PDB file of N, CA and C in Angstrom:
ATOM      1  N   MET A   6      68.734  32.468   1.909  1.00  0.00           N
ATOM      2  CA  MET A   6      69.758  33.274   2.538  1.00  0.00           C
ATOM      3  C   MET A   6      69.145  34.481   3.235  1.00  0.00           C
ATOM      4  N   TYR A   7      68.161  35.093   2.615  1.00  0.00           N
ATOM      5  CA  TYR A   7      67.615  36.338   3.146  1.00  0.00           C
ATOM      6  C   TYR A   7      66.930  36.110   4.488  1.00  0.00           C
ATOM      7  N   LYS A   8      66.194  35.010   4.589  1.00  0.00           N
ATOM      8  CA  LYS A   8      65.554  34.678   5.864  1.00  0.00           C
ATOM      9  C   LYS A   8      66.611  34.395   6.926  1.00  0.00           C
ATOM     10  N   ARG A   9      67.681  33.757   6.532  1.00  0.00           N
ATOM     11  CA  ARG A   9      68.727  33.397   7.490  1.00  0.00           C
ATOM     12  C   ARG A   9      69.398  34.642   8.063  1.00  0.00           C
ATOM     13  N   ILE A  10      69.701  35.650   7.244  1.00  0.00           N
ATOM     14  CA  ILE A  10      70.353  36.841   7.810  1.00  0.00           C
ATOM     15  C   ILE A  10      69.379  37.608   8.706  1.00  0.00           C
ATOM     16  N   ARG A  11      68.095  37.567   8.384  1.00  0.00           N
ATOM     17  CA  ARG A  11      67.102  38.197   9.263  1.00  0.00           C
ATOM     18  C   ARG A  11      67.017  37.434  10.586  1.00  0.00           C
ATOM     19  N   ASP A  12      66.965  36.108  10.503  1.00  0.00           N
ATOM     20  CA  ASP A  12      66.882  35.300  11.722  1.00  0.00           C
ATOM     21  C   ASP A  12      68.105  35.493  12.614  1.00  0.00           C
ATOM     22  N   LEU A  13      69.282  35.545  12.024  1.00  0.00           N
ATOM     23  CA  LEU A  13      70.502  35.773  12.805  1.00  0.00           C
ATOM     24  C   LEU A  13      70.435  37.115  13.534  1.00  0.00           C
ATOM     25  N   ARG A  14      69.975  38.132  12.840  1.00  0.00           N
ATOM     26  CA  ARG A  14      69.863  39.466  13.451  1.00  0.00           C
ATOM     27  C   ARG A  14      68.832  39.463  14.573  1.00  0.00           C
ATOM     28  N   GLU A  15      67.662  38.885  14.304  1.00  0.00           N
ATOM     29  CA  GLU A  15      66.596  38.870  15.304  1.00  0.00           C
ATOM     30  C   GLU A  15      66.969  38.022  16.517  1.00  0.00           C
ATOM     31  N   ASP A  16      67.701  36.941  16.304  1.00  0.00           N
ATOM     32  CA  ASP A  16      68.136  36.098  17.426  1.00  0.00           C
ATOM     33  C   ASP A  16      69.021  36.868  18.396  1.00  0.00           C
ATOM     34  N   ARG A  17      69.656  37.915  17.919  1.00  0.00           N
ATOM     35  CA  ARG A  17      70.533  38.735  18.761  1.00  0.00           C
ATOM     36  C   ARG A  17      69.861  40.037  19.180  1.00  0.00           C
ATOM     37  N   ASP A  18      68.547  40.120  18.949  1.00  0.00           N
ATOM     38  CA  ASP A  18      67.755  41.304  19.331  1.00  0.00           C
ATOM     39  C   ASP A  18      68.360  42.601  18.806  1.00  0.00           C
ATOM     40  N   MET A  19      68.789  42.565  17.556  1.00  0.00           N
ATOM     41  CA  MET A  19      69.352  43.755  16.924  1.00  0.00           C
ATOM     42  C   MET A  19      68.369  44.313  15.907  1.00  0.00           C
ATOM     43  N   THR A  20      68.439  45.619  15.702  1.00  0.00           N
ATOM     44  CA  THR A  20      67.632  46.249  14.665  1.00  0.00           C
ATOM     45  C   THR A  20      68.417  46.272  13.360  1.00  0.00           C
ATOM     46  N   GLN A  21      67.702  46.488  12.274  1.00  0.00           N
ATOM     47  CA  GLN A  21      68.381  46.641  10.985  1.00  0.00           C
ATOM     48  C   GLN A  21      69.334  47.828  11.037  1.00  0.00           C
ATOM     49  N   LYS A  22      68.923  48.887  11.709  1.00  0.00           N
ATOM     50  CA  LYS A  22      69.759  50.083  11.788  1.00  0.00           C
ATOM     51  C   LYS A  22      71.073  49.787  12.509  1.00  0.00           C
ATOM     52  N   GLN A  23      71.005  49.040  13.604  1.00  0.00           N
ATOM     53  CA  GLN A  23      72.223  48.706  14.349  1.00  0.00           C
ATOM     54  C   GLN A  23      73.189  47.899  13.489  1.00  0.00           C
ATOM     55  N   LEU A  24      72.659  46.920  12.787  1.00  0.00           N
ATOM     56  CA  LEU A  24      73.530  46.087  11.959  1.00  0.00           C
ATOM     57  C   LEU A  24      74.064  46.876  10.765  1.00  0.00           C
ATOM     58  N   ALA A  25      73.230  47.730  10.196  1.00  0.00           N
ATOM     59  CA  ALA A  25      73.679  48.565   9.081  1.00  0.00           C
ATOM     60  C   ALA A  25      74.830  49.469   9.519  1.00  0.00           C
ATOM     61  N   GLU A  26      74.743  50.011  10.722  1.00  0.00           N
ATOM     62  CA  GLU A  26      75.825  50.856  11.233  1.00  0.00           C
ATOM     63  C   GLU A  26      77.114  50.047  11.379  1.00  0.00           C
ATOM     64  N   TYR A  27      77.008  48.823  11.884  1.00  0.00           N
ATOM     65  CA  TYR A  27      78.186  47.961  12.012  1.00  0.00           C
ATOM     66  C   TYR A  27      78.814  47.702  10.641  1.00  0.00           C
ATOM     67  N   LEU A  28      77.963  47.490   9.636  1.00  0.00           N
ATOM     68  CA  LEU A  28      78.440  47.186   8.285  1.00  0.00           C
ATOM     69  C   LEU A  28      78.827  48.439   7.502  1.00  0.00           C
ATOM     70  N   ASN A  29      78.546  49.604   8.082  1.00  0.00           N
ATOM     71  CA  ASN A  29      78.836  50.886   7.440  1.00  0.00           C
ATOM     72  C   ASN A  29      78.057  51.060   6.133  1.00  0.00           C
ATOM     73  N   ILE A  30      76.766  50.696   6.199  1.00  0.00           N
ATOM     74  CA  ILE A  30      75.856  50.875   5.069  1.00  0.00           C
ATOM     75  C   ILE A  30      74.582  51.514   5.604  1.00  0.00           C
ATOM     76  N   SER A  31      73.702  51.935   4.716  1.00  0.00           N
ATOM     77  CA  SER A  31      72.444  52.524   5.165  1.00  0.00           C
ATOM     78  C   SER A  31      71.472  51.434   5.611  1.00  0.00           C
ATOM     79  N   GLN A  32      70.524  51.829   6.449  1.00  0.00           N
ATOM     80  CA  GLN A  32      69.496  50.886   6.895  1.00  0.00           C
ATOM     81  C   GLN A  32      68.669  50.426   5.709  1.00  0.00           C
ATOM     82  N   ALA A  33      68.430  51.320   4.753  1.00  0.00           N
ATOM     83  CA  ALA A  33      67.646  50.964   3.563  1.00  0.00           C
ATOM     84  C   ALA A  33      68.348  49.877   2.748  1.00  0.00           C
ATOM     85  N   THR A  34      69.650  49.996   2.606  1.00  0.00           N
ATOM     86  CA  THR A  34      70.411  48.972   1.878  1.00  0.00           C
ATOM     87  C   THR A  34      70.332  47.641   2.601  1.00  0.00           C
ATOM     88  N   TYR A  35      70.523  47.672   3.917  1.00  0.00           N
ATOM     89  CA  TYR A  35      70.452  46.422   4.675  1.00  0.00           C
ATOM     90  C   TYR A  35      69.057  45.805   4.571  1.00  0.00           C
ATOM     91  N   SER A  36      68.042  46.620   4.613  1.00  0.00           N
ATOM     92  CA  SER A  36      66.667  46.132   4.480  1.00  0.00           C
ATOM     93  C   SER A  36      66.473  45.425   3.141  1.00  0.00           C
ATOM     94  N   ARG A  37      67.068  45.953   2.087  1.00  0.00           N
ATOM     95  CA  ARG A  37      66.982  45.312   0.766  1.00  0.00           C
ATOM     96  C   ARG A  37      67.695  43.962   0.754  1.00  0.00           C
ATOM     97  N   TYR A  38      68.785  43.841   1.498  1.00  0.00           N
ATOM     98  CA  TYR A  38      69.452  42.538   1.612  1.00  0.00           C
ATOM     99  C   TYR A  38      68.505  41.519   2.239  1.00  0.00           C
ATOM    100  N   GLU A  39      67.868  41.909   3.353  1.00  0.00           N
ATOM    101  CA  GLU A  39      66.987  40.982   4.070  1.00  0.00           C
ATOM    102  C   GLU A  39      65.748  40.610   3.270  1.00  0.00           C
ATOM    103  N   SER A  40      65.271  41.528   2.456  1.00  0.00           N
ATOM    104  CA  SER A  40      64.057  41.254   1.680  1.00  0.00           C
ATOM    105  C   SER A  40      64.363  40.526   0.375  1.00  0.00           C
ATOM    106  N   GLY A  41      65.647  40.427   0.031  1.00  0.00           N
ATOM    107  CA  GLY A  41      66.031  39.757  -1.202  1.00  0.00           C
ATOM    108  C   GLY A  41      65.952  40.652  -2.423  1.00  0.00           C
ATOM    109  N   ASN A  42      65.762  41.945  -2.211  1.00  0.00           N
ATOM    110  CA  ASN A  42      65.689  42.885  -3.328  1.00  0.00           C
ATOM    111  C   ASN A  42      67.058  43.352  -3.807  1.00  0.00           C
ATOM    112  N   LEU A  43      68.098  42.987  -3.072  1.00  0.00           N
ATOM    113  CA  LEU A  43      69.458  43.375  -3.438  1.00  0.00           C
ATOM    114  C   LEU A  43      70.393  42.242  -3.027  1.00  0.00           C
ATOM    115  N   ASP A  44      71.256  41.838  -3.936  1.00  0.00           N
ATOM    116  CA  ASP A  44      72.222  40.786  -3.618  1.00  0.00           C
ATOM    117  C   ASP A  44      73.235  41.295  -2.596  1.00  0.00           C
ATOM    118  N   VAL A  45      73.601  40.422  -1.683  1.00  0.00           N
ATOM    119  CA  VAL A  45      74.568  40.769  -0.645  1.00  0.00           C
ATOM    120  C   VAL A  45      75.975  40.595  -1.216  1.00  0.00           C
ATOM    121  N   PRO A  46      76.779  41.671  -1.235  1.00  0.00           N
ATOM    122  CA  PRO A  46      78.147  41.552  -1.757  1.00  0.00           C
ATOM    123  C   PRO A  46      78.994  40.617  -0.889  1.00  0.00           C
ATOM    124  N   SER A  47      80.001  40.029  -1.498  1.00  0.00           N
ATOM    125  CA  SER A  47      80.859  39.094  -0.760  1.00  0.00           C
ATOM    126  C   SER A  47      81.528  39.762   0.436  1.00  0.00           C
ATOM    127  N   SER A  48      81.879  41.031   0.323  1.00  0.00           N
ATOM    128  CA  SER A  48      82.518  41.720   1.452  1.00  0.00           C
ATOM    129  C   SER A  48      81.575  41.802   2.652  1.00  0.00           C
ATOM    130  N   VAL A  49      80.291  41.973   2.393  1.00  0.00           N
ATOM    131  CA  VAL A  49      79.299  42.025   3.473  1.00  0.00           C
ATOM    132  C   VAL A  49      79.075  40.621   4.035  1.00  0.00           C
ATOM    133  N   LEU A  50      79.058  39.611   3.171  1.00  0.00           N
ATOM    134  CA  LEU A  50      78.923  38.227   3.652  1.00  0.00           C
ATOM    135  C   LEU A  50      80.055  37.876   4.617  1.00  0.00           C
ATOM    136  N   ILE A  51      81.257  38.299   4.287  1.00  0.00           N
ATOM    137  CA  ILE A  51      82.409  38.030   5.154  1.00  0.00           C
ATOM    138  C   ILE A  51      82.224  38.716   6.502  1.00  0.00           C
ATOM    139  N   LYS A  52      81.814  39.980   6.488  1.00  0.00           N
ATOM    140  CA  LYS A  52      81.602  40.705   7.742  1.00  0.00           C
ATOM    141  C   LYS A  52      80.499  40.060   8.576  1.00  0.00           C
ATOM    142  N   LEU A  53      79.412  39.633   7.926  1.00  0.00           N
ATOM    143  CA  LEU A  53      78.320  38.974   8.648  1.00  0.00           C
ATOM    144  C   LEU A  53      78.796  37.660   9.257  1.00  0.00           C
ATOM    145  N   SER A  54      79.569  36.907   8.500  1.00  0.00           N
ATOM    146  CA  SER A  54      80.108  35.640   8.983  1.00  0.00           C
ATOM    147  C   SER A  54      80.977  35.856  10.220  1.00  0.00           C
ATOM    148  N   GLU A  55      81.823  36.857  10.174  1.00  0.00           N
ATOM    149  CA  GLU A  55      82.693  37.158  11.310  1.00  0.00           C
ATOM    150  C   GLU A  55      81.887  37.664  12.502  1.00  0.00           C
ATOM    151  N   PHE A  56      80.922  38.528  12.238  1.00  0.00           N
ATOM    152  CA  PHE A  56      80.111  39.109  13.311  1.00  0.00           C
ATOM    153  C   PHE A  56      79.302  38.046  14.041  1.00  0.00           C
ATOM    154  N   TYR A  57      78.623  37.198  13.278  1.00  0.00           N
ATOM    155  CA  TYR A  57      77.759  36.173  13.870  1.00  0.00           C
ATOM    156  C   TYR A  57      78.511  34.900  14.253  1.00  0.00           C
ATOM    157  N   LYS A  58      79.780  34.811  13.840  1.00  0.00           N
ATOM    158  CA  LYS A  58      80.591  33.614  14.099  1.00  0.00           C
ATOM    159  C   LYS A  58      79.942  32.363  13.501  1.00  0.00           C
ATOM    160  N   VAL A  59      79.496  32.514  12.264  1.00  0.00           N
ATOM    161  CA  VAL A  59      78.935  31.396  11.499  1.00  0.00           C
ATOM    162  C   VAL A  59      79.656  31.338  10.158  1.00  0.00           C
ATOM    163  N   SER A  60      79.535  30.211   9.480  1.00  0.00           N
ATOM    164  CA  SER A  60      80.183  30.081   8.174  1.00  0.00           C
ATOM    165  C   SER A  60      79.380  30.820   7.104  1.00  0.00           C
ATOM    166  N   ILE A  61      80.056  31.191   6.046  1.00  0.00           N
ATOM    167  CA  ILE A  61      79.369  31.806   4.910  1.00  0.00           C
ATOM    168  C   ILE A  61      78.409  30.798   4.294  1.00  0.00           C
ATOM    169  N   ASP A  62      78.789  29.524   4.273  1.00  0.00           N
ATOM    170  CA  ASP A  62      77.884  28.483   3.768  1.00  0.00           C
ATOM    171  C   ASP A  62      76.577  28.471   4.549  1.00  0.00           C
ATOM    172  N   TYR A  63      76.655  28.679   5.860  1.00  0.00           N
ATOM    173  CA  TYR A  63      75.441  28.717   6.677  1.00  0.00           C
ATOM    174  C   TYR A  63      74.571  29.911   6.273  1.00  0.00           C
ATOM    175  N   ILE A  64      75.181  31.070   6.118  1.00  0.00           N
ATOM    176  CA  ILE A  64      74.428  32.261   5.714  1.00  0.00           C
ATOM    177  C   ILE A  64      73.770  32.035   4.360  1.00  0.00           C
ATOM    178  N   LEU A  65      74.489  31.394   3.445  1.00  0.00           N
ATOM    179  CA  LEU A  65      73.963  31.154   2.100  1.00  0.00           C
ATOM    180  C   LEU A  65      72.945  30.019   2.044  1.00  0.00           C
ATOM    181  N   GLY A  66      72.771  29.300   3.157  1.00  0.00           N
ATOM    182  CA  GLY A  66      71.810  28.206   3.182  1.00  0.00           C
ATOM    183  C   GLY A  66      72.335  26.912   2.594  1.00  0.00           C
ATOM    184  N   GLN A  67      73.651  26.805   2.433  1.00  0.00           N
ATOM    185  CA  GLN A  67      74.258  25.600   1.875  1.00  0.00           C
ATOM    186  C   GLN A  67      74.420  24.493   2.913  1.00  0.00           C
ATOM    187  N   THR A  68      74.331  24.868   4.193  1.00  0.00           N
ATOM    188  CA  THR A  68      74.438  23.906   5.288  1.00  0.00           C
ATOM    189  C   THR A  68      73.597  24.401   6.454  1.00  0.00           C
ATOM    190  N   ASN A  69      73.202  23.487   7.308  1.00  0.00           N
ATOM    191  CA  ASN A  69      72.488  23.860   8.525  1.00  0.00           C
ATOM    192  C   ASN A  69      73.409  23.859   9.736  1.00  0.00           C
ATOM    193  N   ILE A  70      74.685  23.599   9.498  1.00  0.00           N
ATOM    194  CA  ILE A  70      75.682  23.647  10.569  1.00  0.00           C
ATOM    195  C   ILE A  70      76.192  25.080  10.635  1.00  0.00           C
ATOM    196  N   SER A  71      75.905  25.751  11.743  1.00  0.00           N
ATOM    197  CA  SER A  71      76.190  27.180  11.809  1.00  0.00           C
ATOM    198  C   SER A  71      77.621  27.515  12.195  1.00  0.00           C
ATOM    199  N   LYS A  72      78.311  26.625  12.883  1.00  0.00           N
ATOM    200  CA  LYS A  72      79.648  26.959  13.386  1.00  0.00           C
ATOM    201  C   LYS A  72      80.656  27.117  12.258  1.00  0.00           C
ATOM    202  N   ARG A  73      81.517  28.102  12.444  1.00  0.00           N
ATOM    203  CA  ARG A  73      82.619  28.295  11.501  1.00  0.00           C
ATOM    204  C   ARG A  73      83.677  27.246  11.775  1.00  0.00           C
ATOM    205  N   PRO A  74      84.361  26.802  10.737  1.00  0.00           N
ATOM    206  CA  PRO A  74      85.451  25.843  10.972  1.00  0.00           C
ATOM    207  C   PRO A  74      86.542  26.492  11.810  1.00  0.00           C
ATOM    208  N   THR A  75      87.153  25.719  12.677  1.00  0.00           N
ATOM    209  CA  THR A  75      88.227  26.263  13.506  1.00  0.00           C
ATOM    210  C   THR A  75      89.496  26.381  12.681  1.00  0.00           C
ATOM    211  N   GLU A  76      90.226  27.445  12.960  1.00  0.00           N
ATOM    212  CA  GLU A  76      91.479  27.663  12.240  1.00  0.00           C
ATOM    213  C   GLU A  76      92.584  26.889  12.927  1.00  0.00           C
ATOM    214  N   LYS A  77      93.508  26.368  12.126  1.00  0.00           N
ATOM    215  CA  LYS A  77      94.625  25.604  12.680  1.00  0.00           C
ATOM    216  C   LYS A  77      95.841  26.474  12.791  1.00  0.00           C
TER     217      LYS A  77
END
């Protein structure tokens, strides 16, 4: 999961600081998420999923299909 959130951020040419500001957390906290030194809370997973338009399963590494399911 940690590599995946880093890859998603880097694919969009964003810094940790920029993403931390979006999530309303410190850059140090976000850095700990990416390094695996701190578990990512479910509320942050939801925000990341919405921001990147990918499923939470994709972020967690449960699937390689990145698209979120369409809502009916």
